[in-house]
Coordinates of C-alpha atoms and ligand atoms in Angstrom, one line a residue:
Chain A
M25 CA -20.2 -2.6 24.0
Q26 CA -21.9 -4.9 21.5
L27 CA -18.6 -6.1 20.1
D28 CA -17.6 -7.7 23.4
Q29 CA -20.6 -10.0 23.2
L30 CA -19.2 -11.4 20.0
Y31 CA -15.5 -11.4 20.8
Q32 CA -15.7 -12.9 24.3
E33 CA -12.4 -13.3 26.0
I34 CA -12.8 -17.1 25.8
I35 CA -13.2 -17.0 22.0
L36 CA -10.1 -14.8 21.6
D37 CA -8.2 -17.1 23.9
H38 CA -9.1 -20.2 21.9
Y39 CA -8.3 -18.3 18.7
K40 CA -4.9 -17.1 19.8
R41 CA -4.0 -20.3 21.6
P42 CA -5.9 -23.1 19.9
H43 CA -6.2 -26.4 21.7
G44 CA -5.4 -29.7 19.9
R45 CA -4.8 -28.1 16.5
G46 CA -3.4 -30.3 13.7
L47 CA -4.6 -33.5 12.1
R48 CA -3.4 -36.6 14.0
D49 CA -3.3 -40.3 13.2
A50 CA -5.1 -42.6 15.6
D51 CA -3.1 -43.9 18.6
D52 CA -4.9 -47.2 18.3
P53 CA -4.3 -48.8 14.9
T54 CA -7.7 -50.6 15.1
D55 CA -9.6 -47.3 15.3
R56 CA -11.7 -46.2 12.4
V57 CA -10.5 -42.8 11.2
A58 CA -12.4 -40.5 8.9
E59 CA -12.4 -36.8 8.1
A60 CA -14.4 -34.2 6.4
H61 CA -13.4 -30.9 4.8
H62 CA -15.9 -28.1 4.9
V63 CA -15.7 -24.6 3.4
N64 CA -17.8 -21.5 3.8
P65 CA -18.2 -20.4 0.2
T66 CA -19.0 -16.8 1.1
C67 CA -15.8 -16.1 2.9
G68 CA -13.4 -18.9 2.0
D69 CA -13.0 -20.2 5.6
E70 CA -12.0 -23.9 5.6
V71 CA -11.7 -26.6 8.2
T72 CA -10.9 -30.3 8.2
V73 CA -12.1 -32.3 11.1
R74 CA -10.8 -35.9 11.7
V75 CA -12.4 -38.4 14.0
A76 CA -10.7 -41.5 15.4
T77 CA -13.1 -44.0 17.1
D78 CA -13.6 -47.6 18.0
G79 CA -17.3 -47.1 17.3
V80 CA -18.2 -46.2 20.9
V81 CA -15.7 -43.6 22.1
L82 CA -14.3 -40.7 20.1
H83 CA -10.6 -41.3 20.9
D84 CA -9.6 -38.2 19.1
V85 CA -11.2 -35.2 17.3
S86 CA -8.4 -33.4 15.5
Y87 CA -8.7 -30.5 13.1
D88 CA -6.9 -28.1 10.9
G89 CA -8.1 -25.1 9.0
M90 CA -7.9 -21.4 8.2
G91 CA -10.4 -18.8 8.8
C92 CA -11.7 -16.1 11.1
S93 CA -11.4 -16.1 14.9
I94 CA -14.9 -17.4 15.3
S95 CA -14.5 -20.5 13.1
Q96 CA -11.0 -21.3 14.4
A97 CA -12.0 -20.8 18.1
S98 CA -15.1 -22.9 17.5
A99 CA -12.9 -25.8 16.2
S100 CA -10.7 -25.5 19.3
V101 CA -13.8 -25.7 21.5
L102 CA -15.2 -28.6 19.5
H103 CA -11.9 -30.5 20.1
E104 CA -12.0 -29.7 23.8
L105 CA -15.6 -30.7 24.3
L106 CA -15.8 -33.9 22.2
R107 CA -12.5 -35.6 22.4
G108 CA -12.6 -38.7 24.6
R109 CA -16.4 -38.6 24.8
E110 CA -18.8 -41.4 24.1
A111 CA -20.4 -40.9 20.7
G112 CA -23.9 -40.5 22.2
E113 CA -22.8 -37.8 24.6
A114 CA -20.8 -36.1 21.8
F115 CA -24.0 -35.8 19.7
A116 CA -25.9 -34.4 22.6
V117 CA -23.3 -31.6 22.9
H118 CA -23.4 -31.2 19.2
E119 CA -27.1 -30.7 19.3
A120 CA -26.9 -28.2 22.1
F121 CA -24.3 -26.2 20.2
V122 CA -26.4 -26.2 17.0
E123 CA -29.5 -25.2 19.0
L124 CA -27.6 -22.3 20.6
M125 CA -26.3 -21.1 17.3
S126 CA -29.7 -21.3 15.7
G127 CA -31.4 -19.4 18.5
R128 CA -30.8 -15.8 17.4
G129 CA -29.5 -15.0 20.8
Q130 CA -32.7 -16.2 22.6
V131 CA -31.3 -19.6 23.8
T132 CA -29.7 -19.7 27.3
P133 CA -26.8 -22.1 27.0
D134 CA -26.1 -24.7 29.7
E135 CA -22.5 -24.4 30.8
D136 CA -22.5 -28.0 32.1
V137 CA -23.1 -29.3 28.6
L138 CA -21.3 -26.7 26.5
G139 CA -18.3 -25.6 28.6
D140 CA -16.4 -22.9 26.8
G141 CA -19.0 -23.2 24.0
V142 CA -21.3 -20.9 26.0
A143 CA -19.1 -18.1 24.9
F144 CA -20.6 -18.4 21.5
A145 CA -24.0 -17.3 22.7
G146 CA -23.2 -13.8 21.5
V147 CA -22.3 -15.0 18.0
A148 CA -25.9 -16.2 17.5
R149 CA -26.9 -12.6 17.3
Y150 CA -24.8 -12.1 14.2
P151 CA -26.5 -14.0 11.5
A152 CA -23.5 -13.5 9.2
R153 CA -21.2 -15.2 11.7
V154 CA -23.3 -18.2 12.7
K155 CA -22.0 -20.1 9.7
C156 CA -18.4 -19.4 10.9
A157 CA -19.2 -20.9 14.3
L158 CA -21.0 -23.9 12.9
L159 CA -18.4 -24.8 10.2
P160 CA -16.2 -27.1 12.3
W161 CA -19.3 -28.7 13.9
M162 CA -20.8 -29.5 10.6
A163 CA -17.5 -31.0 9.4
F164 CA -17.4 -33.0 12.6
K165 CA -20.8 -34.4 12.0
D166 CA -19.8 -35.6 8.5
A167 CA -16.5 -37.0 9.7
A168 CA -18.2 -38.9 12.5
A169 CA -20.7 -40.4 10.1
R170 CA -17.9 -41.5 7.8
A171 CA -16.2 -43.1 10.7
G172 CA -19.4 -45.0 11.3
V173 CA -20.9 -43.2 14.2
G174 CA -23.8 -40.9 14.3
A175 CA -26.0 -39.5 11.6
S176 CA -25.8 -39.8 7.9
P177 CA -23.4 -37.4 6.1
E178 CA -24.7 -33.9 5.7
V179 CA -24.7 -32.3 2.3
K180 CA -21.7 -30.0 2.2
A181 CA -22.4 -26.3 2.5
Chain B
M176 CA 0.4 23.2 -1.6
S177 CA 3.5 23.1 -3.7
S178 CA 4.4 26.2 -5.7
L179 CA 5.2 24.2 -8.9
T180 CA 4.1 26.1 -11.9
I181 CA 2.7 24.2 -14.8
P182 CA 3.9 25.7 -18.1
A183 CA 1.4 27.8 -20.0
G184 CA -0.4 25.8 -22.7
M185 CA -0.3 22.6 -20.6
P186 CA -3.5 21.5 -18.8
Q187 CA -3.6 23.4 -15.5
F188 CA -4.6 22.0 -12.2
D189 CA -7.7 24.1 -12.1
D190 CA -8.9 22.8 -15.5
V191 CA -10.0 19.6 -13.8
P192 CA -13.7 19.8 -13.2
R193 CA -14.7 19.5 -9.6
F194 CA -17.8 19.2 -7.5
D195 CA -18.8 19.9 -3.9
V196 CA -18.8 16.6 -2.0
A197 CA -21.0 17.9 0.7
A198 CA -23.6 18.9 -1.8
V199 CA -23.4 15.5 -3.5
R200 CA -23.8 13.8 -0.1
A201 CA -26.9 15.7 0.5
D202 CA -28.5 14.0 -2.5
F203 CA -28.1 10.5 -1.0
P204 CA -30.6 10.0 1.8
I205 CA -29.0 6.8 3.1
L206 CA -25.8 8.7 4.0
D207 CA -27.7 10.3 6.9
R208 CA -28.2 7.1 8.8
E209 CA -26.3 5.6 11.7
V210 CA -24.9 2.2 12.0
N211 CA -24.3 0.7 15.5
G212 CA -24.5 4.2 17.0
H213 CA -21.9 5.7 14.6
P214 CA -22.4 7.8 11.4
L215 CA -22.5 5.5 8.4
V216 CA -19.1 5.2 6.7
Y217 CA -19.9 3.4 3.5
L218 CA -16.8 2.0 1.8
D219 CA -18.4 -0.7 -0.2
S220 CA -19.4 1.1 -3.4
A221 CA -17.6 -1.4 -5.6
N222 CA -20.2 -3.9 -4.3
T223 CA -23.2 -1.6 -4.9
S224 CA -23.5 2.1 -4.9
H225 CA -26.0 4.2 -3.1
K226 CA -28.8 6.0 -5.0
P227 CA -29.4 9.7 -5.1
R228 CA -32.9 11.2 -4.5
Q229 CA -33.0 12.1 -8.2
V230 CA -33.0 8.4 -9.1
L231 CA -35.3 7.3 -6.3
D232 CA -37.8 10.0 -7.3
V233 CA -37.8 8.9 -10.9
L234 CA -38.3 5.2 -9.9
A235 CA -41.3 6.1 -7.7
E236 CA -42.7 8.6 -10.2
H237 CA -42.6 6.0 -13.0
Y238 CA -44.8 3.6 -11.0
A239 CA -47.0 6.4 -9.6
R240 CA -47.6 8.2 -12.9
H241 CA -46.5 6.3 -16.1
N242 CA -46.8 2.6 -15.3
A243 CA -47.7 0.4 -18.3
N244 CA -46.0 -2.3 -20.4
V245 CA -43.7 -1.2 -23.1
S246 CA -43.8 -1.7 -26.9
R247 CA -47.3 -3.4 -26.7
S248 CA -49.9 -0.8 -26.4
V249 CA -51.3 2.2 -28.3
H250 CA -52.8 3.8 -25.2
T251 CA -51.4 6.9 -23.6
L252 CA -49.8 5.2 -20.6
G253 CA -48.2 2.6 -22.8
T254 CA -46.8 5.3 -25.0
E255 CA -45.4 7.2 -22.0
A256 CA -43.8 4.1 -20.6
T257 CA -42.3 3.1 -23.9
E258 CA -41.0 6.6 -24.5
A259 CA -39.4 6.7 -21.0
Y260 CA -37.9 3.2 -21.5
E261 CA -36.5 4.0 -25.0
G262 CA -35.4 7.5 -23.7
A263 CA -33.3 5.8 -21.1
R264 CA -31.7 3.7 -23.8
A265 CA -30.8 6.8 -25.7
K266 CA -29.3 8.4 -22.5
I267 CA -27.2 5.4 -21.9
A268 CA -26.0 5.3 -25.5
R269 CA -24.9 8.9 -25.2
F270 CA -23.3 8.3 -21.9
V271 CA -20.9 5.7 -23.3
N272 CA -20.8 7.3 -26.8
A273 CA -22.4 4.4 -28.6
P274 CA -22.7 5.1 -32.3
S275 CA -26.3 3.9 -32.3
V276 CA -29.0 3.5 -29.6
D277 CA -29.8 0.1 -31.1
E278 CA -26.4 -1.1 -29.8
V279 CA -27.6 -0.8 -26.2
V280 CA -29.3 -4.0 -24.9
F281 CA -30.9 -3.9 -21.5
T282 CA -30.1 -6.9 -19.3
K283 CA -30.6 -7.7 -15.6
N284 CA -26.9 -6.9 -14.8
S285 CA -23.4 -7.5 -16.0
T286 CA -23.6 -11.2 -15.3
E287 CA -26.6 -11.6 -17.6
A288 CA -24.9 -9.5 -20.3
I289 CA -21.8 -11.7 -20.3
N290 CA -23.9 -14.9 -20.3
L291 CA -26.0 -13.5 -23.1
V292 CA -22.8 -13.2 -25.3
A293 CA -21.6 -16.6 -24.2
Y294 CA -24.9 -18.3 -25.0
A295 CA -25.1 -16.5 -28.4
F296 CA -21.7 -18.3 -29.1
S297 CA -23.2 -21.5 -27.8
N298 CA -26.3 -21.3 -30.0
A299 CA -24.3 -20.2 -33.1
S300 CA -22.0 -23.2 -32.5
L301 CA -25.0 -25.5 -33.0
R302 CA -25.8 -24.1 -36.5
A303 CA -23.7 -24.6 -39.6
D304 CA -25.2 -21.5 -41.2
A305 CA -24.3 -19.2 -38.2
D306 CA -21.8 -16.4 -38.5
P307 CA -18.4 -18.1 -38.2
R308 CA -17.1 -15.5 -35.8
F309 CA -19.5 -17.0 -33.2
R310 CA -18.9 -20.6 -33.9
L311 CA -16.8 -22.5 -31.4
G312 CA -15.5 -26.0 -31.4
P313 CA -12.5 -28.1 -30.3
G314 CA -9.3 -26.3 -31.2
D315 CA -10.9 -22.8 -30.7
E316 CA -9.8 -20.8 -27.7
I317 CA -11.4 -18.3 -25.3
V318 CA -9.1 -16.0 -23.4
I319 CA -9.8 -14.4 -20.1
S320 CA -7.6 -13.3 -17.2
E321 CA -6.8 -14.3 -13.6
M322 CA -8.2 -11.1 -12.3
E323 CA -11.8 -11.6 -13.5
H324 CA -14.9 -11.5 -11.4
H325 CA -16.5 -15.0 -11.3
S326 CA -19.1 -13.7 -13.7
N327 CA -16.5 -13.3 -16.3
I328 CA -15.0 -16.7 -15.6
V329 CA -17.8 -19.2 -15.1
P330 CA -19.9 -18.4 -18.2
W331 CA -16.8 -19.0 -20.4
Q332 CA -15.9 -22.2 -18.5
L333 CA -19.4 -23.5 -19.2
L334 CA -19.2 -22.4 -22.8
A335 CA -15.9 -24.2 -23.2
E336 CA -17.5 -27.3 -21.8
R337 CA -20.5 -27.1 -24.1
T338 CA -18.5 -26.5 -27.3
G339 CA -15.2 -28.3 -26.6
A340 CA -13.3 -25.0 -26.9
T341 CA -10.3 -24.4 -24.6
L342 CA -10.2 -21.7 -21.9
R343 CA -6.9 -19.8 -21.4
W344 CA -6.0 -16.8 -19.3
F345 CA -3.6 -13.9 -18.7
P346 CA -1.8 -14.2 -15.4
V347 CA -1.5 -11.3 -12.9
T348 CA 1.9 -9.9 -11.8
D349 CA 3.0 -9.5 -8.2
A350 CA 2.1 -5.8 -8.5
G351 CA -1.5 -6.7 -9.4
R352 CA -1.2 -5.8 -13.1
L353 CA -2.3 -7.8 -16.0
D354 CA 0.8 -9.8 -17.3
E355 CA 0.8 -9.2 -21.0
S356 CA 4.2 -10.6 -21.6
G357 CA 2.7 -13.7 -23.2
L358 CA 0.2 -11.8 -25.3
D359 CA 1.3 -13.1 -28.7
D360 CA 1.3 -16.8 -27.5
L361 CA -2.0 -16.4 -25.6
V362 CA -4.0 -14.6 -28.2
T363 CA -3.6 -16.4 -31.6
E364 CA -5.4 -17.4 -34.7
R365 CA -7.2 -20.0 -32.6
T366 CA -8.7 -17.3 -30.3
K367 CA -12.3 -16.5 -30.9
I368 CA -13.0 -14.2 -28.0
V369 CA -11.0 -12.4 -25.4
S370 CA -13.1 -11.3 -22.4
L371 CA -11.3 -9.0 -19.9
V372 CA -12.1 -6.9 -16.9
H373 CA -11.5 -3.2 -17.5
M374 CA -11.1 -2.4 -13.9
S375 CA -10.6 -5.1 -11.3
N376 CA -13.2 -5.2 -8.6
I377 CA -10.6 -6.6 -6.1
L378 CA -7.2 -5.1 -7.0
G379 CA -8.5 -1.8 -8.3
T380 CA -6.3 -2.1 -11.4
V381 CA -7.4 -0.4 -14.5
N382 CA -6.2 -2.4 -17.5
A383 CA -4.7 -0.6 -20.4
T384 CA -6.3 -2.4 -23.3
A385 CA -4.7 -0.9 -26.4
R386 CA -2.0 -3.6 -27.0
I387 CA -4.5 -6.3 -26.4
T388 CA -7.0 -4.8 -28.7
A389 CA -4.4 -4.5 -31.5
R390 CA -3.6 -8.1 -31.1
V391 CA -7.2 -9.2 -31.0
R392 CA -7.8 -7.3 -34.3
E393 CA -4.6 -8.9 -35.8
V394 CA -5.9 -12.4 -35.2
G395 CA -9.5 -11.6 -36.0
A396 CA -11.0 -12.5 -32.6
L397 CA -13.6 -10.5 -30.7
L398 CA -13.1 -8.5 -27.5
L399 CA -15.5 -8.1 -24.6
L400 CA -14.7 -5.7 -21.8
D401 CA -16.3 -6.1 -18.4
C402 CA -16.7 -2.4 -17.5
S403 CA -18.8 -3.1 -14.4
Q404 CA -16.2 -1.2 -12.3
S405 CA -15.1 1.4 -14.8
V406 CA -18.4 2.8 -16.3
P407 CA -19.4 4.1 -12.8
H408 CA -16.1 5.8 -12.1
L409 CA -14.4 7.0 -15.4
P410 CA -15.6 8.6 -18.6
I411 CA -16.1 5.6 -21.0
D412 CA -16.2 5.9 -24.7
V413 CA -16.9 2.6 -26.4
V414 CA -15.6 3.9 -29.8
D415 CA -12.4 5.0 -28.1
L416 CA -12.1 1.7 -26.3
D417 CA -12.4 -0.1 -29.6
A418 CA -14.0 -3.2 -28.0
D419 CA -16.7 -5.4 -29.6
F420 CA -18.8 -5.8 -26.5
V421 CA -18.9 -3.8 -23.3
V422 CA -21.0 -4.8 -20.2
F423 CA -21.9 -2.8 -17.1
T424 CA -24.4 -3.0 -14.3
G425 CA -26.8 -0.3 -13.1
H426 CA -26.6 -0.8 -9.3
K427 CA -22.9 0.2 -9.2
M428 CA -23.5 3.5 -10.9
C429 CA -26.2 5.1 -8.8
G430 CA -29.0 3.2 -10.5
P431 CA -31.3 0.5 -9.2
T432 CA -30.7 -3.2 -9.0
G433 CA -32.1 -5.4 -11.7
I434 CA -30.9 -3.4 -14.7
G435 CA -27.6 -3.8 -16.7
V436 CA -26.3 -3.2 -20.2
L437 CA -24.7 -5.0 -23.0
W438 CA -23.3 -2.7 -25.6
G439 CA -22.3 -4.5 -28.8
R440 CA -21.2 -3.3 -32.2
G441 CA -24.3 -3.1 -34.3
E442 CA -23.0 -5.3 -37.0
L443 CA -22.1 -8.0 -34.4
L444 CA -25.4 -7.9 -32.5
A445 CA -27.2 -8.3 -35.9
A446 CA -25.1 -11.4 -36.6
M447 CA -25.9 -13.0 -33.2
P448 CA -28.6 -15.6 -32.8
P449 CA -31.2 -15.0 -30.1
V450 CA -30.6 -16.4 -26.6
M451 CA -33.9 -16.2 -24.7
G452 CA -37.1 -16.6 -26.6
G453 CA -40.4 -15.0 -25.8
G454 CA -42.5 -11.9 -26.3
S455 CA -41.1 -8.7 -27.8
M456 CA -38.1 -10.4 -29.4
I457 CA -39.9 -11.7 -32.5
E458 CA -40.7 -10.5 -36.0
T459 CA -43.3 -13.2 -36.7
V460 CA -44.4 -16.4 -35.0
T461 CA -46.1 -19.4 -36.5
M462 CA -46.7 -22.8 -34.8
A463 CA -43.7 -24.2 -36.7
R464 CA -41.1 -21.5 -36.4
S465 CA -40.4 -17.9 -35.7
T466 CA -38.3 -15.1 -37.1
F467 CA -36.7 -12.6 -34.9
A468 CA -36.6 -8.8 -34.3
A469 CA -33.5 -6.8 -35.0
P470 CA -31.3 -5.9 -32.0
P471 CA -31.7 -4.7 -29.3
A472 CA -35.3 -6.2 -29.1
R473 CA -34.0 -9.6 -30.2
F474 CA -32.1 -9.9 -26.9
E475 CA -34.9 -8.5 -24.7
A476 CA -37.4 -11.3 -24.4
G477 CA -40.3 -10.7 -22.1
T478 CA -41.3 -7.6 -20.1
P479 CA -38.1 -5.9 -19.3
P480 CA -37.3 -4.1 -16.0
I481 CA -39.0 -0.9 -17.2
A482 CA -38.9 1.3 -14.1
E483 CA -35.3 0.2 -13.4
A484 CA -34.2 1.2 -16.9
V485 CA -35.9 4.6 -16.6
A486 CA -34.2 5.1 -13.3
L487 CA -30.9 4.1 -14.7
G488 CA -31.4 6.8 -17.3
A489 CA -31.9 9.2 -14.4
A490 CA -28.7 7.9 -12.8
V491 CA -26.8 8.6 -16.0
D492 CA -28.2 12.1 -16.0
Y493 CA -27.1 12.6 -12.5
L494 CA -23.5 11.4 -13.2
T495 CA -23.3 13.5 -16.4
G496 CA -24.6 16.5 -14.5
L497 CA -21.6 16.2 -12.1
D498 CA -19.2 15.4 -15.0
M499 CA -17.6 12.0 -15.2
R500 CA -14.2 13.6 -15.3
A501 CA -14.9 15.3 -12.0
I502 CA -15.9 12.0 -10.5
Q503 CA -12.8 10.4 -11.8
W504 CA -10.6 13.1 -10.4
H505 CA -12.3 13.1 -7.0
E506 CA -11.7 9.4 -6.7
K507 CA -8.1 9.8 -7.9
E508 CA -7.5 12.2 -5.0
L509 CA -9.2 9.9 -2.5
T510 CA -7.2 7.0 -3.7
A511 CA -3.9 8.8 -3.4
Y512 CA -5.0 9.9 0.1
A513 CA -6.1 6.4 1.1
L514 CA -2.9 4.7 -0.2
D515 CA -0.8 7.1 1.9
A516 CA -3.0 6.8 5.0
L517 CA -3.1 3.0 4.8
A518 CA 0.7 2.9 4.4
T519 CA 0.9 4.2 8.0
V520 CA -1.0 1.2 9.5
P521 CA 1.5 -1.3 10.9
G522 CA 1.3 -4.7 9.3
L523 CA -1.0 -3.6 6.5
R524 CA -0.3 -5.2 3.1
I525 CA -2.0 -3.8 0.0
F526 CA -2.9 -6.2 -2.8
G527 CA -2.7 -4.5 -6.2
P528 CA -1.1 -1.3 -7.4
T529 CA 0.2 0.8 -4.5
V530 CA 0.4 4.0 -6.5
P531 CA -2.6 6.0 -7.6
V532 CA -1.9 5.4 -11.3
G533 CA -3.6 2.9 -13.5
R534 CA -5.9 2.1 -10.7
G535 CA -9.3 3.2 -9.3
G536 CA -10.6 3.8 -5.8
T537 CA -10.9 0.2 -4.7
I538 CA -8.2 -1.0 -2.3
S539 CA -7.9 -4.5 -0.9
F540 CA -5.6 -5.3 1.9
A541 CA -4.6 -7.7 4.7
L542 CA -4.0 -6.5 8.3
G543 CA -1.3 -8.7 9.6
D544 CA -2.8 -12.2 9.8
I545 CA -6.1 -11.1 11.3
H546 CA -8.8 -12.7 9.3
P547 CA -10.8 -10.2 7.1
H548 CA -14.1 -11.4 8.7
D549 CA -12.8 -10.2 12.0
V550 CA -11.5 -6.9 10.5
G551 CA -14.9 -6.3 8.9
Q552 CA -16.8 -7.1 12.1
V553 CA -14.8 -4.7 14.3
L554 CA -15.1 -2.0 11.6
D555 CA -18.9 -2.6 11.4
S556 CA -19.2 -2.0 15.1
L557 CA -17.8 1.5 14.4
G558 CA -20.1 2.1 11.5
V559 CA -17.5 1.4 8.8
Q560 CA -18.9 -0.8 6.1
V561 CA -16.2 -2.6 4.1
R562 CA -16.4 -5.9 2.2
V563 CA -14.6 -8.9 3.4
G564 CA -14.2 -12.3 1.7
H565 CA -13.1 -13.4 -1.8
H566 CA -15.0 -10.7 -3.6
C567 CA -16.2 -13.1 -6.2
A568 CA -12.6 -13.3 -7.5
K569 CA -11.3 -16.4 -5.8
P570 CA -8.4 -16.9 -8.4
V571 CA -7.1 -13.5 -7.3
C572 CA -7.1 -14.5 -3.7
S573 CA -5.3 -17.8 -4.6
R574 CA -2.8 -15.8 -6.7
F575 CA -1.8 -13.8 -3.7
G576 CA -2.0 -16.8 -1.3
V577 CA -4.8 -15.7 0.9
P578 CA -8.3 -17.1 1.4
A579 CA -9.9 -13.6 1.7
M580 CA -9.2 -9.9 1.7
T581 CA -10.6 -6.8 3.2
R582 CA -11.7 -4.2 0.6
A583 CA -12.5 -0.5 0.9
S584 CA -14.0 1.1 -2.2
F585 CA -14.9 4.7 -2.8
Y586 CA -17.3 6.7 -4.9
L587 CA -18.4 10.2 -5.7
Y588 CA -19.8 10.7 -2.2
T589 CA -16.7 9.4 -0.3
T590 CA -14.8 11.8 1.8
T591 CA -11.2 11.9 3.2
G592 CA -12.9 11.9 6.7
E593 CA -14.3 8.5 5.9
I594 CA -10.9 7.2 5.0
D595 CA -9.6 8.6 8.4
A596 CA -12.5 6.6 10.1
L597 CA -11.3 3.5 8.3
V598 CA -7.7 4.0 9.4
G599 CA -8.8 4.7 13.0
G600 CA -11.0 1.6 12.9
L601 CA -8.1 -0.5 11.8
E602 CA -6.2 0.6 15.0
Q603 CA -9.2 -0.6 16.9
V604 CA -9.0 -4.0 15.1
R605 CA -5.4 -4.4 16.1
K606 CA -6.2 -3.7 19.7
V607 CA -8.8 -6.4 19.8
F608 CA -6.7 -9.1 18.1
D609 CA -3.1 -8.3 19.0
Ligands
PLP148 C1 -15.8 -6.6 -12.4 C2 -17.2 -7.1 -12.1 N1 -17.8 -7.9 -13.1 C3 -19.0 -8.3 -12.9 C4 -19.8 -8.0 -11.8 C5 -21.1 -8.6 -11.7 O1 -22.1 -7.6 -11.6 P1 -23.6 -8.1 -11.3 O2 -23.6 -8.9 -10.1 O3 -24.3 -6.8 -11.1 O4 -24.0 -8.8 -12.5 C6 -19.2 -7.3 -10.8 C7 -19.9 -6.9 -9.6 O5 -20.0 -7.6 -8.6 C8 -17.9 -6.8 -11.0 O6 -17.3 -6.1 -10.0

């Protein structure tokens, strides 16, 4: 059934048992810490993503928010995939996730790069839900930029 | 059926006009289609309604047979188009019992109609010789409510910013009713305009306006009623409502998109400065200045949505043919049925009145803490179309402490079977997320 493609077991798992939820202070007081708050104005979903980094490694990617299963599971997967990664690697993962979500279901995800993120392949077929999945990732990009790593801040959706 | 006897002389149950829902459904071609392999169950009429063949035919026929610009030509087609356009105005005037056809101004939708009034205030506020009822400045107040659609909030916020006036609002009670307890403090000699929703698009509440109207008259303010959700569903009589302005939007009442209505008291429209300038709204134009046509033309600059207006006329004919009282009654029965049926769903919480009194057939709810997006998605996979999100009424969501709600809304073609499909679908939602 179509619905199973969207609500993959992995997504429901992350939604019901989110990993690393809650905004955290940096363990290392010398880290730069910055956050970004993004909302999806059409549905009111909200997420705040916080990045703690020494400029090379993302020591922590923490988050909080409220929203649908897709946006909240996506935040959990984001945390899982990017925490502890080198900034360059993290942005490669980010790019792969954005590419997957923009692919209208035509992109075959690489599990080595995206881990549990591959479960979102089905979401890309639901244009109304792509924004939900991308919400934490866009907030992450902003937060990272504010912490001095990665691209310039995105204009908020 | 109960065997209760209504005393002779009282209105009897059978006095209520009725129609055959199956016959009505047969008029709406879209109701035949499937969605995701299931029959379409359309429960989003508060968002936009479907259109009967009678309206679609008139729309096509206008372009196929009578297309020409209005009020500008002496030729036959121009005359036919003008007659059809003005004929639609007359139908709409009759539909809401407007004392004069000239009180019906065509707009793009309700949003434009409200903005038109707000900008008339704005323009009047810039001119010392304008009618004082439309002049706003610091110390003056605009009153709205917490249950407004964004289109009856933002235009007034912007007007307050431009003029220095203050925006105030009625709160909403826990039961989803307008809280009128502070009426006398809220509506005072400082109030210039009160703009309220007649039926809430999110809570379903139908506001009783009599007390407010009396207070508005007492302090000499003006009253606008946003009837976007009431004109399609209840008999509306603008004289009876005793408002100064009434707005509604064609696409929610079996008409096409792109056409809406501002009704205003003739004397007030005549006192209002123009808002948009252009063709058709003038009396005479020189290079230095212009004088303006009388209403409604004064407020209809440029080529209007002609075919859409004509088709809205056909929509009004369609609704009148069924009898608005019959539509109201049909929806009242559906609402009572739906409130009972939804009460059986574990963990379901209704926002707004939970009795079918003083409310229409628009019901918003939460299903446990499952996000409305997820509720809507699972229902869609079963063909059930509901709206999820903040419904352009974010303050209402905040008032009830949720970021979003799921909303089912009914219309003349809705059946109890569709409500059963909704309730069955909600079971499915709980299975996926529990
Ligand atoms: C109560 C209410 N007011 C105003 C509007 C705005 O209508 P429109 O978008 O057609 O201008 C709507 C519809 O969405 C509504 O429900």
